[in-house]
CSV table of C-alpha atoms in Angstrom, one decimal:
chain,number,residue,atom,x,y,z
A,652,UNK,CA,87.4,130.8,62.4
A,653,UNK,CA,90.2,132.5,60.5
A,654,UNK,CA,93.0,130.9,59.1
A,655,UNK,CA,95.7,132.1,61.7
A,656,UNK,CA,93.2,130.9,64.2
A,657,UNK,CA,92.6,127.3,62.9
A,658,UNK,CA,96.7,127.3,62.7
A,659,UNK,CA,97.2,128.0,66.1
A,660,UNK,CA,94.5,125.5,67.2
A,661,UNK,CA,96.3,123.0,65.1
A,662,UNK,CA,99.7,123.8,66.7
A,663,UNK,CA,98.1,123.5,70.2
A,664,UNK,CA,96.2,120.0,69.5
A,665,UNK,CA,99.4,118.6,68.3
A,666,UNK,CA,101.3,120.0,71.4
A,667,UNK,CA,98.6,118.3,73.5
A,668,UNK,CA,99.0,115.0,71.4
A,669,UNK,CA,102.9,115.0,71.7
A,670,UNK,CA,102.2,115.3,75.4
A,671,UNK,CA,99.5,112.3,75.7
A,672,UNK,CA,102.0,110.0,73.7
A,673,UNK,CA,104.8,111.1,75.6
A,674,UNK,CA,103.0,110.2,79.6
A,675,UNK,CA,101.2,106.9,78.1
A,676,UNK,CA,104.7,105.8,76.6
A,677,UNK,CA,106.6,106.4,79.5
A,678,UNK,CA,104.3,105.2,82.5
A,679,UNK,CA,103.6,102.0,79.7
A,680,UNK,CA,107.5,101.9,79.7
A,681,UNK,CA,108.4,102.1,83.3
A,682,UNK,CA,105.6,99.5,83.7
A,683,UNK,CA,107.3,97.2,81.5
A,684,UNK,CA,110.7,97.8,82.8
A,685,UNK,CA,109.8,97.4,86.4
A,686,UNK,CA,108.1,94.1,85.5
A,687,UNK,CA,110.9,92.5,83.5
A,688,UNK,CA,113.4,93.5,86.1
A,689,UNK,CA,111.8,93.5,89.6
A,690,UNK,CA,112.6,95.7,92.5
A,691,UNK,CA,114.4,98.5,91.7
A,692,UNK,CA,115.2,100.7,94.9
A,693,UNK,CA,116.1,104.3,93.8
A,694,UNK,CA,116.8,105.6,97.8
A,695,UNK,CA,116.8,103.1,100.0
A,696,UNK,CA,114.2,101.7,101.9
A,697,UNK,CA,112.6,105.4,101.3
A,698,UNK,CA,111.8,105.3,97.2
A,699,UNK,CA,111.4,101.8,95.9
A,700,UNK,CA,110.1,101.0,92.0
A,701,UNK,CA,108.7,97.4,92.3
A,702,UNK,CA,105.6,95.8,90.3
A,703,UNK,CA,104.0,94.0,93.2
A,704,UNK,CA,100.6,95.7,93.4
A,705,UNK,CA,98.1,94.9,90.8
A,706,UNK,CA,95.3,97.3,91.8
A,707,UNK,CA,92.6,95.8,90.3
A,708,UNK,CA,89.9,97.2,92.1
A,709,UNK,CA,87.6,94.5,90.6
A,710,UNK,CA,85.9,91.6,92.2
A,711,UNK,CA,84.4,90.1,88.7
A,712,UNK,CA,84.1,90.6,85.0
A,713,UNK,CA,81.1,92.5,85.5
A,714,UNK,CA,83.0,95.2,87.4
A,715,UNK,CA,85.8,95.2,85.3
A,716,UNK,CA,83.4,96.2,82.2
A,717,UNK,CA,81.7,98.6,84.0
A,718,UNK,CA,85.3,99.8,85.7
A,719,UNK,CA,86.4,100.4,82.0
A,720,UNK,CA,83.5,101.6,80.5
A,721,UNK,CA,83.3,104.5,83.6
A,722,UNK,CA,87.2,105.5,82.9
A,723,UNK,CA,86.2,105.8,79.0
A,724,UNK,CA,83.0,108.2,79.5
A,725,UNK,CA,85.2,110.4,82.4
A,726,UNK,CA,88.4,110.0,79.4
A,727,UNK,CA,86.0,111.0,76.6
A,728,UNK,CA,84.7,114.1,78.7
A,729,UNK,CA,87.9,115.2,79.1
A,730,UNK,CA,88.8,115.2,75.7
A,731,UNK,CA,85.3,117.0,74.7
A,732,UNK,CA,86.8,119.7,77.3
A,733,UNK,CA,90.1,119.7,75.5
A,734,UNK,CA,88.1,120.1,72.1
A,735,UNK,CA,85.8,123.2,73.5
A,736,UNK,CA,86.6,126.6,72.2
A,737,UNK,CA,85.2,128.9,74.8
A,738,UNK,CA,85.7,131.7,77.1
A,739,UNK,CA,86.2,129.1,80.5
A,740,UNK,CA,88.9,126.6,78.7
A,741,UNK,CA,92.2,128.5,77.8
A,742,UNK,CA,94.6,126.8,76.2
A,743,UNK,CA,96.8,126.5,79.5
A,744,UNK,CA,93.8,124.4,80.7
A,745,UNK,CA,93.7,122.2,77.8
A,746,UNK,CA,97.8,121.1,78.4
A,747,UNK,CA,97.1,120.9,81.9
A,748,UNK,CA,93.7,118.6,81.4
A,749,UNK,CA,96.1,116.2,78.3
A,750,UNK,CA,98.2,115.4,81.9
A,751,UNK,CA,94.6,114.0,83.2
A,752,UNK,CA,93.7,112.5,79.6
A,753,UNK,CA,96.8,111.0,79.1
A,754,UNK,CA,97.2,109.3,82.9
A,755,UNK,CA,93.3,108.5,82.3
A,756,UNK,CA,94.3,106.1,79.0
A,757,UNK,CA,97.4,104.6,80.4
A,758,UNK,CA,95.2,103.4,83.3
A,759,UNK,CA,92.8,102.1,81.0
A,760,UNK,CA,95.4,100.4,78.3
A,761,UNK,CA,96.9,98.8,82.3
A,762,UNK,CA,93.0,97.6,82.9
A,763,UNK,CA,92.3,96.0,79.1
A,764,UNK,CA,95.6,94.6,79.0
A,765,UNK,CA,96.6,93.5,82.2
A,766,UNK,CA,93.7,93.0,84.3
A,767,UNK,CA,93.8,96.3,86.5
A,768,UNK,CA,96.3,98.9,87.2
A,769,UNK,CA,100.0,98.5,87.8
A,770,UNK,CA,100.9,100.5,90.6
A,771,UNK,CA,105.0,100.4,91.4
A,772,UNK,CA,106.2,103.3,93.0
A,773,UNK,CA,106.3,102.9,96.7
A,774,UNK,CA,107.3,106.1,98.5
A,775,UNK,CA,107.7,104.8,102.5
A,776,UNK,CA,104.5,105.6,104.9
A,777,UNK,CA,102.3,105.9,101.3
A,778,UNK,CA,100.4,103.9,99.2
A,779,UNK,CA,101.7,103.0,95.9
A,780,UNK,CA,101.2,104.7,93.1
A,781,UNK,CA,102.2,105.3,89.2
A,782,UNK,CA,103.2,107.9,86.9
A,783,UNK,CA,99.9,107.8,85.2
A,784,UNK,CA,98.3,108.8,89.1
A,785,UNK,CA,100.6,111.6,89.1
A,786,UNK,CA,99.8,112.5,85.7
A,787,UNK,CA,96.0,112.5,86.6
A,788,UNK,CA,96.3,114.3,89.2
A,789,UNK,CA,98.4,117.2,88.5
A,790,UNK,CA,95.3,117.8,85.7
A,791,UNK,CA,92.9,117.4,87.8
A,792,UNK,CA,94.1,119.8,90.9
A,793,UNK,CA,95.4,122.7,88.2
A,794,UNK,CA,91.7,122.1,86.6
A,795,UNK,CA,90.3,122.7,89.5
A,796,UNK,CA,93.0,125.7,90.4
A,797,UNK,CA,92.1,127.4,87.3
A,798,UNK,CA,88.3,127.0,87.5
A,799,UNK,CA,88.5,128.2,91.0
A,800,UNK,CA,90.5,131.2,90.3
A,801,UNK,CA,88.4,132.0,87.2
A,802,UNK,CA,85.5,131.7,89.6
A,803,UNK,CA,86.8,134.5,91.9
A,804,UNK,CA,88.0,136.4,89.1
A,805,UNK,CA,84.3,136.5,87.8
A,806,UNK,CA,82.9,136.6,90.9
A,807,UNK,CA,85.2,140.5,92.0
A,808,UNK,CA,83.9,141.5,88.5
A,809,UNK,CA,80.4,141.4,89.1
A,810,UNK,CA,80.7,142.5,92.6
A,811,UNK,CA,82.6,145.4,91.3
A,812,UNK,CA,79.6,146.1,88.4
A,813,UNK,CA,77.3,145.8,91.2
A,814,UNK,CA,78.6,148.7,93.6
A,815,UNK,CA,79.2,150.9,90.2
A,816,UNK,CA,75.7,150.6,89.4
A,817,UNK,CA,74.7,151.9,92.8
């Protein structure tokens, strides 16, 4: 790899670190926040921040473990998808994946430290929810967004080498 190469890599993995310490330390914030001071409506009875919901989705220890231990593999593939340098992971992919990464470690910080997931935005006629959520999931649908758009993109190509070799 040449030196302007391993330069711009560099610039891009600290991008992608700024971001990830940037989502953890705000969802870890807001969590805090809405803790120490309760119910916090932000429109009424429509958009409501309150820490009422502990979403544990554990019965036992046992689960928890194997909850945690399952959100660490999926967080450490992610990161070995960050870390790839080939033709399928652009660098657009890898800032949209940190979203994922970073929602994926504030979850699991939430899990170790408090038991199970603090979820405290309640939008009416929804379920409630956490920055962190929306975090994961804006990675996870552009992922999939790119991957599919790569796919057709590839998919025209050979279809288009196929009729020229006709």
């Amino acid at each position: 790899m040449r030196k302007e190469e391993k330069k711009k890599l560099k610039k891009l993995y600290f991008i992608i670190g700024i971001i990830i310490f940037f989502i953890i330390f705000v969802d870890q914030l807001t969590k805090v926040l809405v803790i120490h001071y309760g119910e916090i409506t932000i429109i009424s009875n429509s958009l409501i921040l309150k820490a009422n919901e502990l979403n544990n989705g554990i019965y036992d220890e046992t689960s928890r473990a194997v909850t945690i231990l399952t959100n660490l593999v999926i967080v450490f593939i992610i990161f070995g998808i960050i870390k790839s340098n080939n033709q399928f992971v652009t660098n657009k992919t890898k800032i949209l994946l940190s979203f994922a990464l970073a929602g994926g470690i504030s979850n699991i910080i939430d899990r170790i430290c408090r038991g199970g997931v603090i979820e405290y935005i309640h939008i009416t006629n929804f379920p409630a929810f956490n920055i962190a959520d929306i975090c994961i999931a804006i990675g996870w649908i552009s992922f999939v967004a790119i991957f599919a758009a790569f796919s057709a993109k590839e998919l025209t190509h050979k279809k288009q080498i196929k009729e020229k070799n006709k």
